[in-house]
Short mmCIF file of C-alpha atoms in Angstrom, two decimals:
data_model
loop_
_atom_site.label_atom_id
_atom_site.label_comp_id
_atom_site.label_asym_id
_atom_site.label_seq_id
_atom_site.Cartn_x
_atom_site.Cartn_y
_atom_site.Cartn_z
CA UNK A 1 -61.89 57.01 65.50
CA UNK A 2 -59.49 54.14 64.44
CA UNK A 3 -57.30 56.13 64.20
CA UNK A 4 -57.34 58.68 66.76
CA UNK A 5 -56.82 55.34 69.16
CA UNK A 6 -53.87 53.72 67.37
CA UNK A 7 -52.23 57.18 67.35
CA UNK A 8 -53.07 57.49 71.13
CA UNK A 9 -51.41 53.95 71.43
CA UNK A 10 -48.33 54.78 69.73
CA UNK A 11 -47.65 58.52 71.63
CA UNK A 12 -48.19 55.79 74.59
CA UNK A 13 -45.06 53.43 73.56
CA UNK A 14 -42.85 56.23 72.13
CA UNK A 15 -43.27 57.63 75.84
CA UNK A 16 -42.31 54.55 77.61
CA UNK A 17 -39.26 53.92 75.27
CA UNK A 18 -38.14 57.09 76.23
CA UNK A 19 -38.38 56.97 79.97
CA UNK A 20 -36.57 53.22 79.66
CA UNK A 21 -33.94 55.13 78.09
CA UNK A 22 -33.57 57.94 80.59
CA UNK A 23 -33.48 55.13 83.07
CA UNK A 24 -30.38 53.46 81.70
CA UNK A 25 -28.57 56.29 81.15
CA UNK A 26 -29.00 57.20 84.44
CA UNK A 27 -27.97 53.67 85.84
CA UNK A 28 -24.75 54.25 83.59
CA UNK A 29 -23.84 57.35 85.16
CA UNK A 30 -23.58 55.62 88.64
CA UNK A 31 -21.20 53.00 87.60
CA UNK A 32 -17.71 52.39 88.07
CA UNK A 33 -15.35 53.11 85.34
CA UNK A 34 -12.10 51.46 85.24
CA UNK A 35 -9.21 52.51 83.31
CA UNK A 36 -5.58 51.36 83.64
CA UNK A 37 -4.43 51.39 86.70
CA UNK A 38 -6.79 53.90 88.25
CA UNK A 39 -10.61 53.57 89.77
CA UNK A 40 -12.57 56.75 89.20
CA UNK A 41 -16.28 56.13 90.84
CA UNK A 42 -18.38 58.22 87.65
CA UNK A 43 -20.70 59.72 90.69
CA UNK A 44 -17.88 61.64 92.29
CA UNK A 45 -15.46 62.65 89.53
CA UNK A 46 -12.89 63.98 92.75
CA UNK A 47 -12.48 60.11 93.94
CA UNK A 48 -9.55 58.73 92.17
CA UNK A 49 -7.79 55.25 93.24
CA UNK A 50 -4.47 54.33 91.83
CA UNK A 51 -3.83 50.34 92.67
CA UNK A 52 -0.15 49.20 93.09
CA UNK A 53 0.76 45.82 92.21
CA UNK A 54 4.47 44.80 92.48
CA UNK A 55 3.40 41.88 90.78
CA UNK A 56 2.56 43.90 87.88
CA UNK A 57 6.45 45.12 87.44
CA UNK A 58 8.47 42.79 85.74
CA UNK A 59 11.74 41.32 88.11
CA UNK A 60 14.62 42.91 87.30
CA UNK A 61 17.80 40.94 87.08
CA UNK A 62 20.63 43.37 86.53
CA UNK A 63 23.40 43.31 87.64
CA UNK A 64 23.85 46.20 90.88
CA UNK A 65 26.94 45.38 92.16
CA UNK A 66 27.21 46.21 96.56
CA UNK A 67 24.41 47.96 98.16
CA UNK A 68 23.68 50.66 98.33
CA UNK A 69 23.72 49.99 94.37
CA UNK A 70 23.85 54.11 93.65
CA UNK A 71 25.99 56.73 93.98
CA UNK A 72 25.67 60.59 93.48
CA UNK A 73 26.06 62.14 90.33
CA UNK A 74 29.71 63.56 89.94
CA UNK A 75 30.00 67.17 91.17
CA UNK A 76 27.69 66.20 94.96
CA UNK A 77 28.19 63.94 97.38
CA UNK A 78 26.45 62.08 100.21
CA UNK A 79 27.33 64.20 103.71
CA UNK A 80 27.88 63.52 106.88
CA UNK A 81 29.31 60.01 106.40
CA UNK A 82 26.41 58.20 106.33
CA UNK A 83 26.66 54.15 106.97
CA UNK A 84 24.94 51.16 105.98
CA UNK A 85 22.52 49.71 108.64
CA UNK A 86 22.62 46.24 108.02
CA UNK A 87 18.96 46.19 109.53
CA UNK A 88 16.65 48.72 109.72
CA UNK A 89 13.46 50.07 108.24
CA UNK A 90 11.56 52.95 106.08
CA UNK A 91 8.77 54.42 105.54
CA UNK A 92 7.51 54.26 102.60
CA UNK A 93 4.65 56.21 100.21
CA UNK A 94 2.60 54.09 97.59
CA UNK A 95 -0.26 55.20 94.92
CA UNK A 96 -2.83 54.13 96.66
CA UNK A 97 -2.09 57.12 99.69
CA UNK A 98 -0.78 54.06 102.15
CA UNK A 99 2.44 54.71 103.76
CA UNK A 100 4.14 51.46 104.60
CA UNK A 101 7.04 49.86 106.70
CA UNK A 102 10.17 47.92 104.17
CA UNK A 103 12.53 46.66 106.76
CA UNK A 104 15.92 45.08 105.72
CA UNK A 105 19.25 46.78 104.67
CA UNK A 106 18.87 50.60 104.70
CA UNK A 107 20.61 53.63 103.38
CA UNK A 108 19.91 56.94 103.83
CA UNK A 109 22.08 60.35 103.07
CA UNK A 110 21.27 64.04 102.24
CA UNK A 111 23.49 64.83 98.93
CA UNK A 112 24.90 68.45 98.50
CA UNK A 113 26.36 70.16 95.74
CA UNK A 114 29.98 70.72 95.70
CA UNK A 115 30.12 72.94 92.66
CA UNK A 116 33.59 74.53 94.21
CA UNK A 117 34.92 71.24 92.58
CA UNK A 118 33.22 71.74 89.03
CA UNK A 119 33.01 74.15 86.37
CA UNK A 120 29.09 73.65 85.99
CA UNK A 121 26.61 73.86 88.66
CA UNK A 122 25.00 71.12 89.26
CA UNK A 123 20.69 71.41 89.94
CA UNK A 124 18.21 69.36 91.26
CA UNK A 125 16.96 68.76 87.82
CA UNK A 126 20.70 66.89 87.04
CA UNK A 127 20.57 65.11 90.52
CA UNK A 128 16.98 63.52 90.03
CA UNK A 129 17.49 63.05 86.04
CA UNK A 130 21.15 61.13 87.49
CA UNK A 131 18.95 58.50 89.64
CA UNK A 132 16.40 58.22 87.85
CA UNK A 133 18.13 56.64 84.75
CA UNK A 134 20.29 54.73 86.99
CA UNK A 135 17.49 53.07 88.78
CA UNK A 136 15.42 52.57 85.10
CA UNK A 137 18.31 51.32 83.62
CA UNK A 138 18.43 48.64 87.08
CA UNK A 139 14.63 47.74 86.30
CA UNK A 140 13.18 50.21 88.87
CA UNK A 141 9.70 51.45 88.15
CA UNK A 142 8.41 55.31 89.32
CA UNK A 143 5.31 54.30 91.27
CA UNK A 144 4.50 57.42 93.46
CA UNK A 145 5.62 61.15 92.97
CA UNK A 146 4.23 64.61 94.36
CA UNK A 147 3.50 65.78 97.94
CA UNK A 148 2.44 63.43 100.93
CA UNK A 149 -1.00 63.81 102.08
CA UNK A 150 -2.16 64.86 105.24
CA UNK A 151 -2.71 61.47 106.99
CA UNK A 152 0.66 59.49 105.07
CA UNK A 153 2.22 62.59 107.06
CA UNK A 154 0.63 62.11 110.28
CA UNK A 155 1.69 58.39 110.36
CA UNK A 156 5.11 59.62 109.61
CA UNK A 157 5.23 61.44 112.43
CA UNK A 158 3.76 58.50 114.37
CA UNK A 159 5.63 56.03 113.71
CA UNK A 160 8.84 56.93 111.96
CA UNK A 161 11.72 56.78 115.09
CA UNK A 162 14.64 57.71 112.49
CA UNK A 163 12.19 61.47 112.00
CA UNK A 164 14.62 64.35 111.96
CA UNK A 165 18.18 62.18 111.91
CA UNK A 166 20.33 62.66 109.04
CA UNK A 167 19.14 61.11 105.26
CA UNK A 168 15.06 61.94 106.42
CA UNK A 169 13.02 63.52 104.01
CA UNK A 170 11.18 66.51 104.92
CA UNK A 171 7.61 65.25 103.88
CA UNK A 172 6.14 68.65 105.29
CA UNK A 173 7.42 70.87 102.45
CA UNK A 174 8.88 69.02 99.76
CA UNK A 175 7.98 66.83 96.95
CA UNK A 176 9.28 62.75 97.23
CA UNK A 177 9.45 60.21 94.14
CA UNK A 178 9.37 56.54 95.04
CA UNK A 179 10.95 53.53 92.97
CA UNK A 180 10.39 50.48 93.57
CA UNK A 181 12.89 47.15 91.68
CA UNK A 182 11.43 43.70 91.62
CA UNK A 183 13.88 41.76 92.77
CA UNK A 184 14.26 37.68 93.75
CA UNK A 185 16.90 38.68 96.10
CA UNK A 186 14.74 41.29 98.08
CA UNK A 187 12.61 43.84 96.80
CA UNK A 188 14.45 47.27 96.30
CA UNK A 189 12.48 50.53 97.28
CA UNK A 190 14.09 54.43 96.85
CA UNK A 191 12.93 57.59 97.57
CA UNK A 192 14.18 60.82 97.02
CA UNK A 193 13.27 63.99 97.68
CA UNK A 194 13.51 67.45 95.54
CA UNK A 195 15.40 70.17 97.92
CA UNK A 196 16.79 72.99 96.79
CA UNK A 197 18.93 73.98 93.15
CA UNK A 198 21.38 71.23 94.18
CA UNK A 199 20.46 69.39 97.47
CA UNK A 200 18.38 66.53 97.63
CA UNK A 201 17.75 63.13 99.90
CA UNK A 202 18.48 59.81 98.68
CA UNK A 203 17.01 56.72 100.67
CA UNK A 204 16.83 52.91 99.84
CA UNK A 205 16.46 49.92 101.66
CA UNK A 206 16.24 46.23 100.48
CA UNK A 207 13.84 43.82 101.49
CA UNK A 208 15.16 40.46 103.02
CA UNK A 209 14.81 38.20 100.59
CA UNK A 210 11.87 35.36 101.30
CA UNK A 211 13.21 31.71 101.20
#
């Protein structure tokens, strides 16, 4: 009998343990996991959060010479004779699917191939690889790259008054990469966009610096 009822007592505690530990394992699987730079909420495995900090990017002090710092990599050039606006602003895409305003000094200029001029043909591959060291080699950073989404495009379309003038990115169809430089002397942020085999958009603008 004595033993029937300590047996009875023990099935009793093994089956309490057990439901304890269903119970935290549950509790874990609604938690928040944080890895890097990204947020990823364990409960819905398709919500993903990348954080931007420009504090997090070390300040660059090389030297870059007159803006717009860059030029185009031998065999393209800049068209239409773009200028330097002294003041002006961009749009701009970040990780985190925000699309902010940088105003200050502004560049922007479509760049075509000019492969009558060279004995290779120059891609987009060489154009991107071209600015893409340069602006490493300056202390920039890659922070966003891919397609916009549908509401950084809609607040494009909102707000963006230079839409559809030359040096604008076609956000509708094409791919973008955004840099940004820490700088003491006013933040630096690029974009450029992937066109066609040699054709692409180059755009920067420098943030006043703040005194």
């Amino acid at each position: 009998m004595k033993k029937l009822f300590l047996s009875s007592i023990c099935a009793a505690i093994l089956f309490s343990a057990c439901n304890n530990s269903k119970e935290k394992s549950n509790e874990n699987q609604d938690s928040v996991v944080v890895s890097g730079s990204e947020t990823v909420d364990a409960t819905n495995s398709d919500t993903v959060k990348t954080t931007f900090n420009l504090d997090d990017i070390p300040v660059s002090t090389a030297e870059l010479g007159e803006f717009p710092f860059f030029t185009t990599i031998e065999g393209t050039q800049f068209i239409n004779d773009p200028k330097v606006k002294s003041f002006d602003f961009l749009y701009v895409a970040l990780p985190d699917g925000s699309l902010v305003k940088k105003e200050g000094k502004v560049f922007r200029a479509f760049i075509q191939g000019n492969n009558a001029n060279t004995k290779e043909e120059i891609t987009t591959a060489a154009i991107n690889k071209h600015f893409e060291d340069a602006i490493t080699k300056a202390g920039g950073m890659l922070i966003h790259e891919g397609r916009w989404s549908d509401a950084q495009i809609n607040n494009y379309d909102e707000l963006a008054s230079y839409k559809g003038s030359d040096g604008t990115i076609d956000v509708y169809n094409n791919p973008v990469k955004t840099f940004v430089i820490h700088r003491n002397d006013g933040n630096i942020y690029i974009q450029l966009e992937s066109k066609s085999d040699n054709a692409g958009t180059f755009q920067i603008v420098q943030e006043t610096a703040t005194k």
